[in-house]
Amino acid sequence: ADMRFGIDLTIFGEYGDPALLVDLALEAEAAGWDGFFLWDHLTTTHEREVTDPWVVLSAVASRTEHLRLGPMVTPLARRRMPKLARETVALDHLSGGRLILGVGLGEHDEEEFSAFGDEADRPTRARILDESLALLEQLWSGEPVSFHGAHLQAESRPCLPTPIQRPRIPLWVAALWPFKRPLRRAAAWDGAFPISADGGFEYQMTPDELAQVIAFVAAERHAEGPYDIVHAGLLSGDAEADRQLVAAYAQVGVTWWLEHIYPGRMAATETRKLIRLGPPRSS
């Protein structure tokens, strides 16, 4: 399978403008990118603008035809699963089955969790994340819902309609490398989005590190069917160098390259130029 290419955008500061983000998504579709993903945060550690990715993704879904789209990632411990199930199914239908749901533990424990009365303790949040995924799968199933976890409870008639995508909306799970538990969680679903625990935003995981991730996931994985390994990548803008760089990741088994536009990396005018260049496909 050929590698697919997406844009993974911060929603802070200059990028806290919903109209700008929709515009960049339209540019990405026109330039031949395969996906458009947005961070999901309530606040930042600084005082600056933040927008809501879900509202923006709705606009993107209704104005594009081919782009895969989704949050990268939404922290399930501060979300309510019945509401998230409705949002995701609505987006799946609105987009004609193009949603990919990125999920994770979340960060900024003080600013995004305890500040609003949500659970800040990470091990507890990890357990809530696992229960949330199990409940979400039930909510998407079209069957009556009965869930009794340590943290989440649900008894409900079926949630209809079901997603267009079968067997479910794809779930990509963020995992801090080299920790094993988050990767074990990711192996149970549809994709892993590994990020280095040691490097900052500007650190790009190496093909060797991703080969280790892939080997670990393969050993843990019991399900059949396609599985995505998603890389937060950093292109240079030099077409030939970028093609060689991407080829090294494709060779170890990375299936998605998400160009990582993190806070402070580049202004929107530069991001627009990078998007317009299109992805560095080998052919």
Tab-separated table of C-alpha atoms in Angstrom:
chain	number	residue	atom	x	y	z
A	1	ALA	CA	0.000	0.000	0.000
A	2	ASP	CA	1.248	3.498	-0.756
A	3	MET	CA	1.908	5.866	2.081
A	4	ARG	CA	-0.762	8.488	2.653
A	5	PHE	CA	-0.097	12.099	3.553
A	6	GLY	CA	-1.963	14.443	5.866
A	7	ILE	CA	-1.596	17.809	7.573
A	8	ASP	CA	-1.688	17.852	11.386
A	9	LEU	CA	-2.363	21.391	12.607
A	10	THR	CA	-2.191	23.193	15.914
A	11	ILE	CA	-5.276	25.240	16.870
A	12	PHE	CA	-3.430	27.920	18.884
A	13	GLY	CA	-2.544	31.548	18.256
A	14	GLU	CA	-2.745	32.479	14.583
A	15	TYR	CA	-4.223	29.013	13.945
A	16	GLY	CA	-7.016	29.698	16.451
A	17	ASP	CA	-9.030	31.185	13.561
A	18	PRO	CA	-11.672	28.713	12.313
A	19	ALA	CA	-11.951	30.351	8.875
A	20	LEU	CA	-8.182	30.064	8.341
A	21	LEU	CA	-8.217	26.357	9.213
A	22	VAL	CA	-11.102	25.641	6.828
A	23	ASP	CA	-9.240	27.544	4.127
A	24	LEU	CA	-6.082	25.475	4.724
A	25	ALA	CA	-8.152	22.280	4.469
A	26	LEU	CA	-9.489	23.379	1.074
A	27	GLU	CA	-5.912	24.125	-0.024
A	28	ALA	CA	-4.828	20.674	1.194
A	29	GLU	CA	-7.536	18.896	-0.790
A	30	ALA	CA	-6.731	20.913	-3.917
A	31	ALA	CA	-3.005	20.089	-3.591
A	32	GLY	CA	-3.586	16.338	-3.304
A	33	TRP	CA	-3.115	15.678	0.402
A	34	ASP	CA	-5.032	12.682	1.777
A	35	GLY	CA	-5.891	13.918	5.252
A	36	PHE	CA	-6.441	16.979	7.437
A	37	PHE	CA	-6.241	16.664	11.219
A	38	LEU	CA	-6.565	19.154	14.067
A	39	TRP	CA	-5.284	19.174	17.632
A	40	ASP	CA	-7.944	19.087	20.361
A	41	HIS	CA	-7.281	21.338	23.349
A	42	LEU	CA	-9.370	23.559	25.612
A	43	THR	CA	-6.581	25.901	26.540
A	44	THR	CA	-2.809	26.230	26.417
A	45	THR	CA	-0.095	26.922	28.928
A	46	HIS	CA	0.044	30.473	27.498
A	47	GLU	CA	-2.627	33.122	27.096
A	48	ARG	CA	-3.427	32.914	23.413
A	49	GLU	CA	-6.269	32.111	21.059
A	50	VAL	CA	-7.612	28.546	20.861
A	51	THR	CA	-10.388	27.315	18.586
A	52	ASP	CA	-12.687	24.295	18.700
A	53	PRO	CA	-11.604	21.524	16.319
A	54	TRP	CA	-15.026	19.836	16.175
A	55	VAL	CA	-16.843	22.850	14.798
A	56	VAL	CA	-14.020	23.398	12.294
A	57	LEU	CA	-14.061	19.725	11.241
A	58	SER	CA	-17.802	19.988	10.545
A	59	ALA	CA	-17.140	22.846	8.151
A	60	VAL	CA	-14.243	20.948	6.569
A	61	ALA	CA	-16.409	17.832	6.154
A	62	SER	CA	-19.117	19.775	4.360
A	63	ARG	CA	-16.745	21.642	2.025
A	64	THR	CA	-14.380	18.840	0.957
A	65	GLU	CA	-14.902	15.583	-0.921
A	66	HIS	CA	-11.846	13.358	-0.476
A	67	LEU	CA	-9.832	14.398	2.599
A	68	ARG	CA	-9.812	12.060	5.574
A	69	LEU	CA	-10.289	14.206	8.672
A	70	GLY	CA	-10.406	14.077	12.424
A	71	PRO	CA	-9.030	15.257	15.757
A	72	MET	CA	-5.424	14.323	16.452
A	73	VAL	CA	-6.069	13.600	19.275
A	74	THR	CA	-9.091	14.049	21.524
A	75	PRO	CA	-8.486	13.166	25.205
A	76	LEU	CA	-11.332	10.819	26.110
A	77	ALA	CA	-11.026	11.338	29.870
A	78	ARG	CA	-12.487	14.845	29.547
A	79	ARG	CA	-15.180	13.890	26.999
A	80	ARG	CA	-18.640	12.378	27.530
A	81	MET	CA	-18.995	9.271	25.405
A	82	PRO	CA	-22.701	9.620	24.436
A	83	LYS	CA	-21.967	13.146	23.171
A	84	LEU	CA	-18.761	12.052	21.434
A	85	ALA	CA	-20.607	9.147	19.804
A	86	ARG	CA	-23.191	11.573	18.385
A	87	GLU	CA	-20.521	14.000	17.182
A	88	THR	CA	-18.445	11.317	15.501
A	89	VAL	CA	-21.394	9.621	13.789
A	90	ALA	CA	-22.669	13.012	12.600
A	91	LEU	CA	-19.222	13.847	11.189
A	92	ASP	CA	-18.930	10.406	9.630
A	93	HIS	CA	-22.286	10.887	7.857
A	94	LEU	CA	-21.614	14.522	6.943
A	95	SER	CA	-18.292	13.543	5.330
A	96	GLY	CA	-19.546	10.409	3.620
A	97	GLY	CA	-17.399	8.146	5.815
A	98	ARG	CA	-14.131	10.103	5.966
A	99	LEU	CA	-13.694	10.540	9.725
A	100	ILE	CA	-10.738	9.032	11.575
A	101	LEU	CA	-10.925	9.420	15.361
A	102	GLY	CA	-7.593	10.086	17.035
A	103	VAL	CA	-7.694	9.516	20.795
A	104	GLY	CA	-5.247	9.806	23.662
A	105	LEU	CA	-4.576	10.581	27.278
A	106	GLY	CA	-4.302	14.353	26.841
A	107	GLU	CA	-1.693	16.667	28.318
A	108	HIS	CA	-1.591	19.935	30.288
A	109	ASP	CA	-2.903	18.057	33.348
A	110	GLU	CA	-3.488	21.252	35.362
A	111	GLU	CA	-4.784	23.599	32.646
A	112	GLU	CA	-7.024	21.130	30.802
A	113	PHE	CA	-8.132	18.718	33.504
A	114	SER	CA	-7.965	19.807	37.158
A	115	ALA	CA	-8.769	23.427	36.216
A	116	PHE	CA	-12.238	22.244	35.123
A	117	GLY	CA	-12.767	19.583	37.777
A	118	ASP	CA	-11.675	16.674	35.555
A	119	GLU	CA	-9.338	13.859	36.556
A	120	ALA	CA	-5.713	15.039	36.406
A	121	ASP	CA	-4.073	11.796	37.534
A	122	ARG	CA	-2.584	10.089	34.472
A	123	PRO	CA	-2.909	6.416	35.493
A	124	THR	CA	-6.578	7.064	36.348
A	125	ARG	CA	-7.059	8.860	33.025
A	126	ALA	CA	-5.541	5.883	31.242
A	127	ARG	CA	-8.134	3.594	32.834
A	128	ILE	CA	-10.903	6.049	31.859
A	129	LEU	CA	-9.502	6.062	28.307
A	130	ASP	CA	-9.747	2.263	28.100
A	131	GLU	CA	-13.319	2.254	29.417
A	132	SER	CA	-14.228	5.114	27.086
A	133	LEU	CA	-13.021	3.183	24.030
A	134	ALA	CA	-15.010	0.101	25.042
A	135	LEU	CA	-18.138	2.194	25.649
A	136	LEU	CA	-17.707	4.137	22.417
A	137	GLU	CA	-17.562	0.873	20.464
A	138	GLN	CA	-20.885	-0.154	22.054
A	139	LEU	CA	-22.448	3.238	21.301
A	140	TRP	CA	-21.468	2.893	17.629
A	141	SER	CA	-22.750	-0.694	17.363
A	142	GLY	CA	-26.473	-0.041	16.871
A	143	GLU	CA	-27.160	-2.531	19.681
A	144	PRO	CA	-28.571	-1.765	23.147
A	145	VAL	CA	-25.862	-0.286	25.378
A	146	SER	CA	-24.979	-1.843	28.718
A	147	PHE	CA	-21.697	-0.801	30.294
A	148	HIS	CA	-20.579	-0.948	33.911
A	149	GLY	CA	-16.986	0.100	34.477
A	150	ALA	CA	-15.163	1.496	37.482
A	151	HIS	CA	-15.474	5.004	35.989
A	152	LEU	CA	-18.206	4.924	33.335
A	153	GLN	CA	-21.772	3.624	33.455
A	154	ALA	CA	-24.318	3.329	30.654
A	155	GLU	CA	-27.683	1.631	30.106
A	156	SER	CA	-29.379	2.814	26.954
A	157	ARG	CA	-31.422	1.864	23.937
A	158	PRO	CA	-29.416	1.647	20.698
A	159	CYS	CA	-27.706	4.799	19.456
A	160	LEU	CA	-28.865	5.291	15.873
A	161	PRO	CA	-27.814	5.821	13.179
A	162	THR	CA	-24.663	3.743	13.163
A	163	PRO	CA	-21.525	5.093	11.451
A	164	ILE	CA	-21.220	4.682	7.684
A	165	GLN	CA	-17.775	3.139	8.151
A	166	ARG	CA	-17.620	-0.545	8.989
A	167	PRO	CA	-16.786	-2.268	11.265
A	168	ARG	CA	-16.428	1.150	12.951
A	169	ILE	CA	-14.983	4.616	12.569
A	170	PRO	CA	-11.203	3.984	12.575
A	171	LEU	CA	-9.559	4.671	15.925
A	172	TRP	CA	-5.957	5.856	16.028
A	173	VAL	CA	-4.438	5.812	19.510
A	174	ALA	CA	-1.612	8.148	20.527
A	175	ALA	CA	1.264	6.490	22.350
A	176	LEU	CA	4.325	7.989	24.015
A	177	TRP	CA	7.339	5.967	22.899
A	178	PRO	CA	9.120	4.030	24.417
A	179	PHE	CA	6.323	3.279	26.939
A	180	LYS	CA	4.715	-0.088	26.255
A	181	ARG	CA	1.282	0.254	27.826
A	182	PRO	CA	-0.068	2.950	25.458
A	183	LEU	CA	1.203	0.956	22.469
A	184	ARG	CA	-0.482	-2.164	23.805
A	185	ARG	CA	-3.719	-0.138	23.940
A	186	ALA	CA	-3.158	1.120	20.383
A	187	ALA	CA	-2.618	-2.443	19.121
A	188	ALA	CA	-6.205	-3.308	20.081
A	189	TRP	CA	-7.684	-0.706	17.717
A	190	ASP	CA	-6.977	0.558	14.169
A	191	GLY	CA	-3.788	2.561	14.300
A	192	ALA	CA	-0.935	3.835	16.445
A	193	PHE	CA	0.240	7.447	16.530
A	194	PRO	CA	3.582	7.234	18.370
A	195	ILE	CA	5.318	10.352	19.664
A	196	SER	CA	8.711	10.393	21.373
A	197	ALA	CA	8.520	10.905	25.140
A	198	ASP	CA	12.047	12.356	25.116
A	199	GLY	CA	11.979	14.729	22.148
A	200	GLY	CA	10.039	17.968	21.918
A	201	PHE	CA	7.742	18.952	19.041
A	202	GLU	CA	10.720	19.554	16.787
A	203	TYR	CA	11.975	15.988	17.237
A	204	GLN	CA	11.063	13.574	14.468
A	205	MET	CA	11.043	9.878	15.418
A	206	THR	CA	13.507	7.931	13.283
A	207	PRO	CA	12.677	5.061	10.907
A	208	ASP	CA	14.558	2.755	13.319
A	209	GLU	CA	12.382	3.837	16.253
A	210	LEU	CA	9.246	3.336	14.177
A	211	ALA	CA	10.451	-0.112	13.106
A	212	GLN	CA	10.589	-0.977	16.834
A	213	VAL	CA	7.068	0.400	17.318
A	214	ILE	CA	5.820	-1.656	14.368
A	215	ALA	CA	7.449	-4.850	15.651
A	216	PHE	CA	5.955	-4.318	19.115
A	217	VAL	CA	2.450	-3.659	17.735
A	218	ALA	CA	2.664	-6.684	15.435
A	219	ALA	CA	3.529	-8.923	18.404
A	220	GLU	CA	0.612	-7.512	20.457
A	221	ARG	CA	-1.993	-7.443	17.732
A	222	HIS	CA	-4.635	-10.173	17.538
A	223	ALA	CA	-7.087	-8.718	15.015
A	224	GLU	CA	-6.956	-9.102	11.259
A	225	GLY	CA	-7.430	-6.292	8.785
A	226	PRO	CA	-5.605	-3.098	7.946
A	227	TYR	CA	-3.630	-1.254	10.606
A	228	ASP	CA	-2.136	2.223	10.409
A	229	ILE	CA	1.209	3.403	11.716
A	230	VAL	CA	1.004	7.186	11.785
A	231	HIS	CA	4.133	9.349	11.817
A	232	ALA	CA	4.318	12.991	12.933
A	233	GLY	CA	6.679	14.078	10.172
A	234	LEU	CA	8.717	17.158	9.354
A	235	LEU	CA	9.377	17.856	5.674
A	236	SER	CA	12.190	20.220	4.645
A	237	GLY	CA	10.588	21.665	1.513
A	238	ASP	CA	13.376	20.265	-0.693
A	239	ALA	CA	11.383	17.947	-2.982
A	240	GLU	CA	14.095	15.364	-3.677
A	241	ALA	CA	15.343	15.216	-0.068
A	242	ASP	CA	11.744	14.900	1.142
A	243	ARG	CA	11.002	12.017	-1.245
A	244	GLN	CA	14.045	10.148	0.090
A	245	LEU	CA	13.091	10.941	3.681
A	246	VAL	CA	9.542	9.685	3.207
A	247	ALA	CA	10.769	6.545	1.421
A	248	ALA	CA	12.832	5.590	4.495
A	249	TYR	CA	9.664	5.641	6.626
A	250	ALA	CA	7.540	3.853	4.034
A	251	GLN	CA	10.184	1.121	3.907
A	252	VAL	CA	9.790	0.230	7.605
A	253	GLY	CA	5.985	0.152	7.305
A	254	VAL	CA	4.698	3.632	8.178
A	255	THR	CA	1.303	4.042	6.440
A	256	TRP	CA	0.500	7.718	7.132
A	257	TRP	CA	2.769	10.765	7.174
A	258	LEU	CA	1.149	13.639	9.098
A	259	GLU	CA	3.041	16.868	8.496
A	260	HIS	CA	3.334	18.224	12.021
A	261	ILE	CA	2.489	21.938	12.191
A	262	TYR	CA	3.129	22.491	15.900
A	263	PRO	CA	2.940	25.835	17.742
A	264	GLY	CA	5.791	28.098	16.691
A	265	ARG	CA	6.980	25.924	13.807
A	266	MET	CA	5.852	28.238	11.016
A	267	ALA	CA	3.454	31.076	10.293
A	268	ALA	CA	0.254	30.351	8.372
A	269	THR	CA	1.684	31.923	5.201
A	270	GLU	CA	4.517	29.345	5.296
A	271	THR	CA	2.116	26.515	6.092
A	272	ARG	CA	0.023	27.510	3.083
A	273	LYS	CA	3.126	27.340	0.862
A	274	LEU	CA	4.045	23.927	2.239
A	275	ILE	CA	0.485	22.655	1.662
A	276	ARG	CA	0.418	24.000	-1.905
A	277	LEU	CA	3.616	22.085	-2.750
A	278	GLY	CA	1.570	18.918	-2.227
A	279	PRO	CA	2.812	15.716	-0.620
A	280	PRO	CA	6.179	14.220	-1.677
A	281	ARG	CA	4.849	11.107	-3.449
A	282	SER	CA	7.410	8.725	-4.867
A	283	SER	CA	5.754	8.214	-8.253
